[in-house]
Tab-separated table of C-alpha atoms and ligand atoms in Angstrom:
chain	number	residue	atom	x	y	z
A	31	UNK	CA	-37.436	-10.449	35.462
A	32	UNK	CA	-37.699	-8.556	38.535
A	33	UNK	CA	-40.439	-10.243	40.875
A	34	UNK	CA	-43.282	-8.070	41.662
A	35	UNK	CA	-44.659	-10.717	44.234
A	36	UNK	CA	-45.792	-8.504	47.098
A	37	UNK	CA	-45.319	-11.669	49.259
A	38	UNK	CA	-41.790	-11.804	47.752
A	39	UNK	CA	-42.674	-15.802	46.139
A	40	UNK	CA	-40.937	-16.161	43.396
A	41	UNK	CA	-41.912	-18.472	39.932
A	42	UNK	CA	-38.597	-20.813	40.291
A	43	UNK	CA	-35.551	-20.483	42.439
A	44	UNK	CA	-32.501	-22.031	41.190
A	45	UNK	CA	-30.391	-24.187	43.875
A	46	UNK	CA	-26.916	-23.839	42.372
A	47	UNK	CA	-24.915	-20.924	40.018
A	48	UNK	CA	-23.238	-23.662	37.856
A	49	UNK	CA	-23.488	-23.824	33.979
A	50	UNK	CA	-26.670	-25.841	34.100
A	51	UNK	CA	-28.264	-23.138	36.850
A	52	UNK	CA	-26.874	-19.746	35.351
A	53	UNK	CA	-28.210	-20.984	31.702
A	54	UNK	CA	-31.877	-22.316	33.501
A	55	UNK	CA	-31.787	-18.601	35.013
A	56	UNK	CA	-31.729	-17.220	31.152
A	57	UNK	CA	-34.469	-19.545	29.843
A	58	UNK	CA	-36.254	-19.056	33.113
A	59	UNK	CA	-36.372	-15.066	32.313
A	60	UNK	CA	-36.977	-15.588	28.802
A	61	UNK	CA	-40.183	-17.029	29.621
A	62	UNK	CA	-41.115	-14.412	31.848
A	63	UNK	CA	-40.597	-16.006	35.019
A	64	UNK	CA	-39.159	-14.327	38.199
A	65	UNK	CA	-36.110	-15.741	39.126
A	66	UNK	CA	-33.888	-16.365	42.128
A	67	UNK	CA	-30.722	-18.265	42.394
A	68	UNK	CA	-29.164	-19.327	45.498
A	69	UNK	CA	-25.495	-20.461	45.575
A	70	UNK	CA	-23.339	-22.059	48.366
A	71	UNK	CA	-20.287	-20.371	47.065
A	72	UNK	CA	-19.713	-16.382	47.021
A	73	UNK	CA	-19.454	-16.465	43.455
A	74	UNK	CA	-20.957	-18.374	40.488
A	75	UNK	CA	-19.327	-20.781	37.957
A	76	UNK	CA	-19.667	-24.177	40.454
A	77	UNK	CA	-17.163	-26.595	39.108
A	78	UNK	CA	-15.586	-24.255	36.359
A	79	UNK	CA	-14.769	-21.736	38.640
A	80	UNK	CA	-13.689	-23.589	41.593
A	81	UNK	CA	-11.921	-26.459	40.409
A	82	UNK	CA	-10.644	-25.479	36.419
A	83	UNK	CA	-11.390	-21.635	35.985
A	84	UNK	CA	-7.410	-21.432	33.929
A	85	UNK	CA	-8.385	-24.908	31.739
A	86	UNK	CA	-9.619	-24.300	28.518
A	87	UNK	CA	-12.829	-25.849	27.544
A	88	UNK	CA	-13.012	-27.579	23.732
A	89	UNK	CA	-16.476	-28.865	23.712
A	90	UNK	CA	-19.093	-26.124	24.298
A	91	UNK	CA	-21.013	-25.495	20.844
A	92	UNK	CA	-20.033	-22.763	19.086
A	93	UNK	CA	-16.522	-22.140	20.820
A	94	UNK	CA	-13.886	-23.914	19.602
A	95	UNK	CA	-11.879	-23.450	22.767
A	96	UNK	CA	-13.213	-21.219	25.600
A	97	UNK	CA	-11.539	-20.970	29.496
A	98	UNK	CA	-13.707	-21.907	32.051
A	99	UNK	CA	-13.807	-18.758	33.612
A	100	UNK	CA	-14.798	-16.946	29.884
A	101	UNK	CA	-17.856	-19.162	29.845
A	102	UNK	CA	-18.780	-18.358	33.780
A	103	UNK	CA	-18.731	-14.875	32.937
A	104	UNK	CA	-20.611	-14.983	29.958
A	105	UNK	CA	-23.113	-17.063	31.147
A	106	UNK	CA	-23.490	-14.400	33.925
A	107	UNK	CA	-24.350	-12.030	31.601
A	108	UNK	CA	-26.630	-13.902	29.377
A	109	UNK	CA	-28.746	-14.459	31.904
A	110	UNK	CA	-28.809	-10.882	33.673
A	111	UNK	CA	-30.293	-9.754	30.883
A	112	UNK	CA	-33.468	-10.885	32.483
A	113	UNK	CA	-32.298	-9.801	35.842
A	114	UNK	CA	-32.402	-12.821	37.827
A	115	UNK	CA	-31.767	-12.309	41.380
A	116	UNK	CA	-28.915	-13.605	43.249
A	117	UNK	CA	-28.247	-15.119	46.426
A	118	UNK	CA	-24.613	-16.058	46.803
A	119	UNK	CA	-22.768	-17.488	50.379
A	120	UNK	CA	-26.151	-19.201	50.946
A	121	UNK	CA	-26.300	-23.155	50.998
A	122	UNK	CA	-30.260	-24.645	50.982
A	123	UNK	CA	-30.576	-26.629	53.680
A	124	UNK	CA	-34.178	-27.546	53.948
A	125	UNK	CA	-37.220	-27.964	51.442
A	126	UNK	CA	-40.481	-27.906	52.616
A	127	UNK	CA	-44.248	-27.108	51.510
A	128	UNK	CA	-45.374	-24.053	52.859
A	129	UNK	CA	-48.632	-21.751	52.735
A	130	UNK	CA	-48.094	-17.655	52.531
A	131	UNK	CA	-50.862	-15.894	51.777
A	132	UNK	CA	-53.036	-18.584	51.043
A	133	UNK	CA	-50.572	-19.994	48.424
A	134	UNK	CA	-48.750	-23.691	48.502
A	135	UNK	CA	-45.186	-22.955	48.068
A	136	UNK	CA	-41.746	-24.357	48.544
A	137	UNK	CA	-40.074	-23.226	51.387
A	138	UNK	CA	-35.987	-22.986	50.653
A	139	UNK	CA	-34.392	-23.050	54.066
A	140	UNK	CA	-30.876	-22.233	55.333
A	141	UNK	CA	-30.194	-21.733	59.770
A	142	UNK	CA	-30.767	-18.163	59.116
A	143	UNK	CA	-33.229	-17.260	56.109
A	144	UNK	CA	-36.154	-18.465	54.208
A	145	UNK	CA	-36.818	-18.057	50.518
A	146	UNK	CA	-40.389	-19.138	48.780
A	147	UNK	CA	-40.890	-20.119	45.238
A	148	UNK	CA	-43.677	-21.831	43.183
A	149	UNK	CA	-41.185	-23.942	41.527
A	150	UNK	CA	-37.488	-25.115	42.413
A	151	UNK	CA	-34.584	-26.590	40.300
A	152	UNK	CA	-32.099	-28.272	41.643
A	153	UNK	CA	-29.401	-27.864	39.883
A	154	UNK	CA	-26.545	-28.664	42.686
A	155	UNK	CA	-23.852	-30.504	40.669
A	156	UNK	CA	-22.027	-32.490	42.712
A	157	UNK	CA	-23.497	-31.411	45.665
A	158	UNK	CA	-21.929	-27.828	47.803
A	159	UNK	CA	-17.757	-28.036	47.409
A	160	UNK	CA	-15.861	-29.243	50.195
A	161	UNK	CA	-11.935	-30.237	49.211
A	162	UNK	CA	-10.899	-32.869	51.131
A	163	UNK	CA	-7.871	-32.094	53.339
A	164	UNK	CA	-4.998	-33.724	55.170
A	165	UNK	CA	-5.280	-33.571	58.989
A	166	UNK	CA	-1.857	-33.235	60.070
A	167	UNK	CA	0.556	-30.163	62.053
A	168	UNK	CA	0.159	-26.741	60.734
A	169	UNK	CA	-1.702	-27.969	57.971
A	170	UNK	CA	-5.107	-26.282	58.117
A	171	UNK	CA	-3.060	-23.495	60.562
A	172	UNK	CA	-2.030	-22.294	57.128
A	173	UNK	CA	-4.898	-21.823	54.606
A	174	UNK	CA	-4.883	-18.737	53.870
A	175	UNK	CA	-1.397	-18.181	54.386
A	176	UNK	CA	0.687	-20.669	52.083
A	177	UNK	CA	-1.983	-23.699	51.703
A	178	UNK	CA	-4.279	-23.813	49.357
A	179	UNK	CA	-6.904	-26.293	47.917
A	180	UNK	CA	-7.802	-24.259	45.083
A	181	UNK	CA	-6.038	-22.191	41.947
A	182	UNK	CA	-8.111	-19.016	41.771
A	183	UNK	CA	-6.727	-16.960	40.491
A	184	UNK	CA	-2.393	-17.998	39.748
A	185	UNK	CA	-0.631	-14.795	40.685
A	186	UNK	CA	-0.184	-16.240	44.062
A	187	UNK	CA	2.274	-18.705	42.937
A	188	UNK	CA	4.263	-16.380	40.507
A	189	UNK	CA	8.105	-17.035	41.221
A	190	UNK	CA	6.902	-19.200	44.346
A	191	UNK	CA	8.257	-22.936	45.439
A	192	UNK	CA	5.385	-24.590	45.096
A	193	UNK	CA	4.641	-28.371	46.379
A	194	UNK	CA	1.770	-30.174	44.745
A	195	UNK	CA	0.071	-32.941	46.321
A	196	UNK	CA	-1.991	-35.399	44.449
A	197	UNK	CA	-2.300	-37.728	41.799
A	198	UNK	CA	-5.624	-37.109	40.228
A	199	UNK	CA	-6.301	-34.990	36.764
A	200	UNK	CA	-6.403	-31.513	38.778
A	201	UNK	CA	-2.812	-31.920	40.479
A	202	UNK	CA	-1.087	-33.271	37.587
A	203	UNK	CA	-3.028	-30.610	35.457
A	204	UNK	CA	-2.050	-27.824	37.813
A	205	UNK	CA	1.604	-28.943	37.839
A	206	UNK	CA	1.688	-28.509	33.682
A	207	UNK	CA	-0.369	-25.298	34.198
A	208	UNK	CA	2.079	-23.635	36.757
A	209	UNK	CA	5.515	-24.516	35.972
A	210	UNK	CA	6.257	-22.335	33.686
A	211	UNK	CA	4.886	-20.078	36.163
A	212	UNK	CA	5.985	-20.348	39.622
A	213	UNK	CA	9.983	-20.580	40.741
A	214	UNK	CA	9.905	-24.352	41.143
A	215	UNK	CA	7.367	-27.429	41.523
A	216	UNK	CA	7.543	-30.851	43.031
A	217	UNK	CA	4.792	-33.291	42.870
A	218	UNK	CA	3.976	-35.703	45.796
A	219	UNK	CA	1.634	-38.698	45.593
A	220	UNK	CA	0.857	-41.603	47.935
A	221	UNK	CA	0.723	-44.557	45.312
A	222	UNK	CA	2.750	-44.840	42.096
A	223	UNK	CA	-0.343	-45.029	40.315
A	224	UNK	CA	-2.210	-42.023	38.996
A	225	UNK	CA	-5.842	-41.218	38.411
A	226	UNK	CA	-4.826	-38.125	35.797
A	227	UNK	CA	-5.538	-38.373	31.804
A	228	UNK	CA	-2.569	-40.373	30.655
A	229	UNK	CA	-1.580	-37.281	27.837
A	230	UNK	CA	-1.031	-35.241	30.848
A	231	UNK	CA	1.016	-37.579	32.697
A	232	UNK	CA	2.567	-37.788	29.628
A	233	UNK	CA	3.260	-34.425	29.263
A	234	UNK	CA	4.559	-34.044	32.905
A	235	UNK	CA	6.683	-36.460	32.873
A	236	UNK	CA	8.578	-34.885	29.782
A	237	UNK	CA	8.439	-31.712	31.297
A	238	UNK	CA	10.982	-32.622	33.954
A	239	UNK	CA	8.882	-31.587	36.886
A	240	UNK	CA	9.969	-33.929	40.020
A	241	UNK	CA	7.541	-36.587	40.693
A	242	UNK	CA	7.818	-38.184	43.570
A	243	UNK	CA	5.702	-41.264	44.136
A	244	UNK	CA	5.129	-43.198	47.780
A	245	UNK	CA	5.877	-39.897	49.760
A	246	UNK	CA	3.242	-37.774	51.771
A	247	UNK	CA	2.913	-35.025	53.511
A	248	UNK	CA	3.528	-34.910	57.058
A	249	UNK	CA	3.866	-31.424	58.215
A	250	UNK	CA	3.725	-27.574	57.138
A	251	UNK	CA	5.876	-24.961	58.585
A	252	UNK	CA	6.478	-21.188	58.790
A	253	UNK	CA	5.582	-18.205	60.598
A	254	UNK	CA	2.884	-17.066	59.313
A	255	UNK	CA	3.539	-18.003	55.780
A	256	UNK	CA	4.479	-20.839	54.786
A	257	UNK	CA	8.364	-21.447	54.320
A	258	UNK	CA	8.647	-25.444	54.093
A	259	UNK	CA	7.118	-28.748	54.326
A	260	UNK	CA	8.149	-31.795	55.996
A	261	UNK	CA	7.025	-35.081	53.567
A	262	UNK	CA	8.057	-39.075	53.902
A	263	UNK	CA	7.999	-41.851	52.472
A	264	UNK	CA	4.851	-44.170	52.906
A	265	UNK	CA	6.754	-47.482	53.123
A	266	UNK	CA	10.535	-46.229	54.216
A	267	UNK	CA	9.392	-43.957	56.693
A	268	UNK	CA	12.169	-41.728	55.408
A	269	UNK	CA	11.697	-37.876	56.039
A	270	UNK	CA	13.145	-34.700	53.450
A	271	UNK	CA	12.295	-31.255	54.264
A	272	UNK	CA	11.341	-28.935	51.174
A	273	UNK	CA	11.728	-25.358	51.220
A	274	UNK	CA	8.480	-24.128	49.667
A	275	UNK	CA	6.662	-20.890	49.636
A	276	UNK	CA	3.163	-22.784	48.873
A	277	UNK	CA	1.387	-26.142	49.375
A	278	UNK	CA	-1.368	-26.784	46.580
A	279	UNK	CA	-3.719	-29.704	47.974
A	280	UNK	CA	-5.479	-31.514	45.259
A	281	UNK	CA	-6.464	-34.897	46.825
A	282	UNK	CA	-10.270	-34.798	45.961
A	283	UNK	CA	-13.437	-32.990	46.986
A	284	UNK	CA	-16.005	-34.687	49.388
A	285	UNK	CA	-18.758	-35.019	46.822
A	286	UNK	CA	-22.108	-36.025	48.742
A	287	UNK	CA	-25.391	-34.378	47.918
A	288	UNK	CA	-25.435	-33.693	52.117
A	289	UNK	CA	-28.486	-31.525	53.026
A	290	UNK	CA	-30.521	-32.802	49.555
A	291	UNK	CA	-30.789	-36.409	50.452
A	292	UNK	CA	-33.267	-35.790	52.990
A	293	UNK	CA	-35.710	-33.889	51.160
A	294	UNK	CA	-37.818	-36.665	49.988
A	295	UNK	CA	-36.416	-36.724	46.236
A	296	UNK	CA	-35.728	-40.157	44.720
A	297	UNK	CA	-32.534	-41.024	44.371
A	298	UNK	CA	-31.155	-42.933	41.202
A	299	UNK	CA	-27.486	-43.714	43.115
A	300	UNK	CA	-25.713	-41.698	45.979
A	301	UNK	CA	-24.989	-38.974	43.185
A	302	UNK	CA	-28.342	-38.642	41.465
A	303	UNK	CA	-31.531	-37.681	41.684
A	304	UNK	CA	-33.842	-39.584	39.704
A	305	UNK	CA	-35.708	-37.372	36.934
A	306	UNK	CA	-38.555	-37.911	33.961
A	307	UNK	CA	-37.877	-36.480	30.411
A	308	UNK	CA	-39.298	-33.001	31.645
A	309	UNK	CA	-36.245	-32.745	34.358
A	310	UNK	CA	-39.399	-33.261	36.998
A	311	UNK	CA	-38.420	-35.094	40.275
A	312	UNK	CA	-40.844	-37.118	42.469
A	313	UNK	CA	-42.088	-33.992	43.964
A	314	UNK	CA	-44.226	-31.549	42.238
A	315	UNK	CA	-42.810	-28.807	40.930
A	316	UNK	CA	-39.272	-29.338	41.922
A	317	UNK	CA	-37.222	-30.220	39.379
A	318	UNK	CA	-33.617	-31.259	38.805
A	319	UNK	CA	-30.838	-30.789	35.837
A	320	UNK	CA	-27.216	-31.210	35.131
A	321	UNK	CA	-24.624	-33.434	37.098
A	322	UNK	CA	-27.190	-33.959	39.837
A	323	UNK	CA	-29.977	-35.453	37.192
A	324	UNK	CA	-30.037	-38.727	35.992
A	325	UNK	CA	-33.067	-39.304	33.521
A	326	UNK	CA	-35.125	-42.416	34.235
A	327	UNK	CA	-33.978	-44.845	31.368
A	328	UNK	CA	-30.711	-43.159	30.256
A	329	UNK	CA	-27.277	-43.216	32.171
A	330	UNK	CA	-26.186	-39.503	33.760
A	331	UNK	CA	-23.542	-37.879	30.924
A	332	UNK	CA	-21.972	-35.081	33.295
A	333	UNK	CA	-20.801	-32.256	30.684
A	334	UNK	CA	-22.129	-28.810	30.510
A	335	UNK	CA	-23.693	-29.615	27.174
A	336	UNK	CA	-25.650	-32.197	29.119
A	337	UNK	CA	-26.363	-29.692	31.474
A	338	UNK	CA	-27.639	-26.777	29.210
A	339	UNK	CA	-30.387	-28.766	27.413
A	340	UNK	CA	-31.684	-29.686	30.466
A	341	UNK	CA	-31.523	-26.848	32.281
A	342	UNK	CA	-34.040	-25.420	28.808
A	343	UNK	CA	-36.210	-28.339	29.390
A	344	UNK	CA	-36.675	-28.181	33.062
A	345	UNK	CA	-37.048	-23.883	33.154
A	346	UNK	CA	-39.527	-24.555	30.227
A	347	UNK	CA	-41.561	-27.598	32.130
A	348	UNK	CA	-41.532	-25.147	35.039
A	349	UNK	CA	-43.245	-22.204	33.084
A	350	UNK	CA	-46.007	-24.567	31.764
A	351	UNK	CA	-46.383	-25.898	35.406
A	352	UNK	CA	-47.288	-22.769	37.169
A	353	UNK	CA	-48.864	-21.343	33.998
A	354	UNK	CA	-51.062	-24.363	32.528
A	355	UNK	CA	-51.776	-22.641	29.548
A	356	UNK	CA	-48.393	-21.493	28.315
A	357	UNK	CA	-46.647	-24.304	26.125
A	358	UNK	CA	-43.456	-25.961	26.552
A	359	UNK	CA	-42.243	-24.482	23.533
A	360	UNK	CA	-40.869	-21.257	24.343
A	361	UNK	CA	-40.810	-19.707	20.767
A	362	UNK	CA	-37.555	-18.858	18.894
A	363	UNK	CA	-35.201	-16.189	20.922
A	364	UNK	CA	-34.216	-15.196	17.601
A	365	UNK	CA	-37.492	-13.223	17.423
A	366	UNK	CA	-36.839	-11.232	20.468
A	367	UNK	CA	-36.621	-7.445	20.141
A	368	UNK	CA	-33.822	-7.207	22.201
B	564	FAD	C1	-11.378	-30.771	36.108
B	564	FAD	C2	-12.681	-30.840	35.348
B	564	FAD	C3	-12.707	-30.555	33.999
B	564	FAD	C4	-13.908	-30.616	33.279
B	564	FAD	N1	-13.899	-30.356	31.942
B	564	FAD	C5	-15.055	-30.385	31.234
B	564	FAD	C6	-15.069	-30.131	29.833
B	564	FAD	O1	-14.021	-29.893	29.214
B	564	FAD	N2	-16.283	-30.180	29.197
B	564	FAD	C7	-17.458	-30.463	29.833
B	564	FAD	O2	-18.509	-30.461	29.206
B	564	FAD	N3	-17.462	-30.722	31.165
B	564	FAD	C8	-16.302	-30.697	31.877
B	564	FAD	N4	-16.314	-30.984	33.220
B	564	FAD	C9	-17.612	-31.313	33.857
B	564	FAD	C10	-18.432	-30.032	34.104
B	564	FAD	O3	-17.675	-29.104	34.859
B	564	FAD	C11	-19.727	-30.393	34.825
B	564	FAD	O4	-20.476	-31.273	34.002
B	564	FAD	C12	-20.536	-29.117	35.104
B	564	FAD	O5	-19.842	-28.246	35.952
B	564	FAD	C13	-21.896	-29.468	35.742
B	564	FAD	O6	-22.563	-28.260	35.947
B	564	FAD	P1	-23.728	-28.117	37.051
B	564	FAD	O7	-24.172	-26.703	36.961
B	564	FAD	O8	-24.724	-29.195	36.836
B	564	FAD	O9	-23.025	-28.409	38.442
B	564	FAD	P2	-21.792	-27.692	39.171
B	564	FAD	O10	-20.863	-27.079	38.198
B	564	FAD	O11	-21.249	-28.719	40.098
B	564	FAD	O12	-22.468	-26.522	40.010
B	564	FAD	C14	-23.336	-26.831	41.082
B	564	FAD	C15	-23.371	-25.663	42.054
B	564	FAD	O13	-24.390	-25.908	43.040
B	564	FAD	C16	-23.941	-25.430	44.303
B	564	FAD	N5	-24.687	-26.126	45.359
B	564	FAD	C17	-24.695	-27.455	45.654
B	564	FAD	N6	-25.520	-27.718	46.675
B	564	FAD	C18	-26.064	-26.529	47.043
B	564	FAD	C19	-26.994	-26.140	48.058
B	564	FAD	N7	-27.562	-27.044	48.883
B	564	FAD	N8	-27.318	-24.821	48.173
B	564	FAD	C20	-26.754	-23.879	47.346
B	564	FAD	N9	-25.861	-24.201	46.376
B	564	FAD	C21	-25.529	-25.506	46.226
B	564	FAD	C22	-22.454	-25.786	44.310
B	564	FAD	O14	-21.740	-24.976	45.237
B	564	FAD	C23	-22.063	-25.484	42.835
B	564	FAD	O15	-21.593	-24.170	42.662
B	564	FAD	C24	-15.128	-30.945	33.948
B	564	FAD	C25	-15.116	-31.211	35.326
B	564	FAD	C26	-13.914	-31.166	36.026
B	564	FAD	C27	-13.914	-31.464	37.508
């Protein structure tokens, strides 16, 4: 719904454009409520689209198999039916109280801007993506030109020499994904153990990819593309140079809720903020839903199913919130006159 606020406040802004925030946005408009959601990334999908957009997804009701990207987009448009509007490239930084016009109001902060709502949901995942990298020679010299940390998009890597490093489910997943794909791959990982899904080990293993276990990487070269990569091994100390058109870094993402722990919310662990069965935090009117939430007496069940029924409890708490005598209940969408 387009807001009409001529102090430009808006009824809920949505910290986040994951599943759990891009389906809020459509319940949010369905009950009439002008929406805003801001988003750290340039683009919306949080975990689907940065760290499995290619994967297919098996356990959203009423697609047997969908990719992650599919369901990004057509969350996207479910929701712009009500015209939500969005604020990508912009990570919340501060929340505060705030009076305009006369009105008490959350103030959304970044360095830069300001953005005021009557309600907030935080619906921040696993907090604003960082990947975690490897601080060694020509390393971060080449993102951008040869290193990456995510698979956007895999035309990149079409007929390329690709090293993978990594032993978690999104290297080993990325190695099965690609090597059909790309010229050649190699997998490198510090410990002989590995954190992926054993079927896909499984499956890599079988598929004759090299995996080579105790080695690291020590050093990227090329000018400016990448054209090789110096790795060794942890406990020899031996060296090998590969000739490789790409590096694909998949060692983990930093994962803290950074700016949001110091806004005053209670926190159920490190990774959660504490919630009541309407999604409410500790502080009125801000709410919280999907992987960030974890419900007072339950235990935090991080899918986007989770995420979805929350997000359609908290947008609905929020409606009844600034509009006492609305119910919770928003009606059947099935009787819209679309
Ligand atoms: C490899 C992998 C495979 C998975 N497969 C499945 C599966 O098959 N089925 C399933 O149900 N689940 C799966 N999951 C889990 C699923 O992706 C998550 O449960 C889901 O993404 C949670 O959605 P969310 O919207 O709550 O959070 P997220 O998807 O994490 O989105 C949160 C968004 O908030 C943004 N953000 C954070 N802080 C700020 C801030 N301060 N300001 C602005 N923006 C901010 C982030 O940038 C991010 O885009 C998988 C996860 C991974 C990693």
């Amino acid at each position: 719904m387009l807001n009409r606020d001529p102090n430009g406040i808006f009824d809920i802004t949505i910290i986040g454009a994951g599943p759990t925030g891009l389906f809020a946005a459509f319940y949010a408009g369905l009950r009439e409520m002008s929406t805003k959601v801001v988003e750290a990334l340039p683009e919306p999908g949080g975990q689907l689209a940065v760290l499995y957009p290619e994967k297919m997804i098996y356990d959203v009701p009423g697609h047997p198999k969908i990719l992650a990207q599919d369901l990004v987009r057509l969350l996207v448009e479910q929701c712009s039916l009500f015209q939500p509007e969005f604020v990508y490239g912009t990570r919340i930084d501060t929340l505060t109280r705030a009076d305009v016009a006369g009105e008490q109001v959350w103030r959304l902060g970044t360095a830069t801007e300001a953005h005021y709502s009557r309600t907030v949901l935080i619906s921040a995942g696993i907090g604003a993506f960082a990947p975690s990298k490897i601080e060694r020679p020509g390393i971060i010299e080449h993102e951008g030109h040869g290193v990456h940390y995510f698979v956007k998009d895999k035309r990149p890597f079409r007929g390329k020499r690709v090293l993978i490093v990594g032993g978690g489910d999104t290297a080993v997943d990325w190695c099965l994904n690609l090597k059909d794909w790309a010229k050649s791959i190699t997998l490198i990982h510090r410990r002989d153990q590995f954190r992926a899904h054993e079927s896909s080990l499984a499956a890599l293993r079988a598929s004759g990819v090299p995996m080579l276990t105790f080695w690291e990487l020590k050093r990227v070269w090329g000018e400016p593309e990448v054209q090789g990569a110096t790795i060794y091994e942890n406990r020899t100390g031996e060296e090998r140079d590969l000739e490789v058109d790409a590096v694909l870094i998949n060692i983990g993402f930093k994962a803290a809720l950074g700016p949001i722990e110091s806004w005053g919310l209670d926190l159920a662990d490190v990774r959660h903020l504490r919630v009541d069965g309407f999604m409410r935090t500790n502080l009125e009117g801000v709410y919280a839903a999907g992987d960030i939430a974890a419900v007072e007496g339950s235990e935090p069940l991080n899918l986007i199913v989770t995420g979805f029924g929350q997000a359609a409890i908290a947008a609905n708490a929020a409606k009844r919130a600034i509009d006492p005598k609305s119910r919770l209940f928003p009606g059947h969408s099935s009787e819209l006159k679309l």
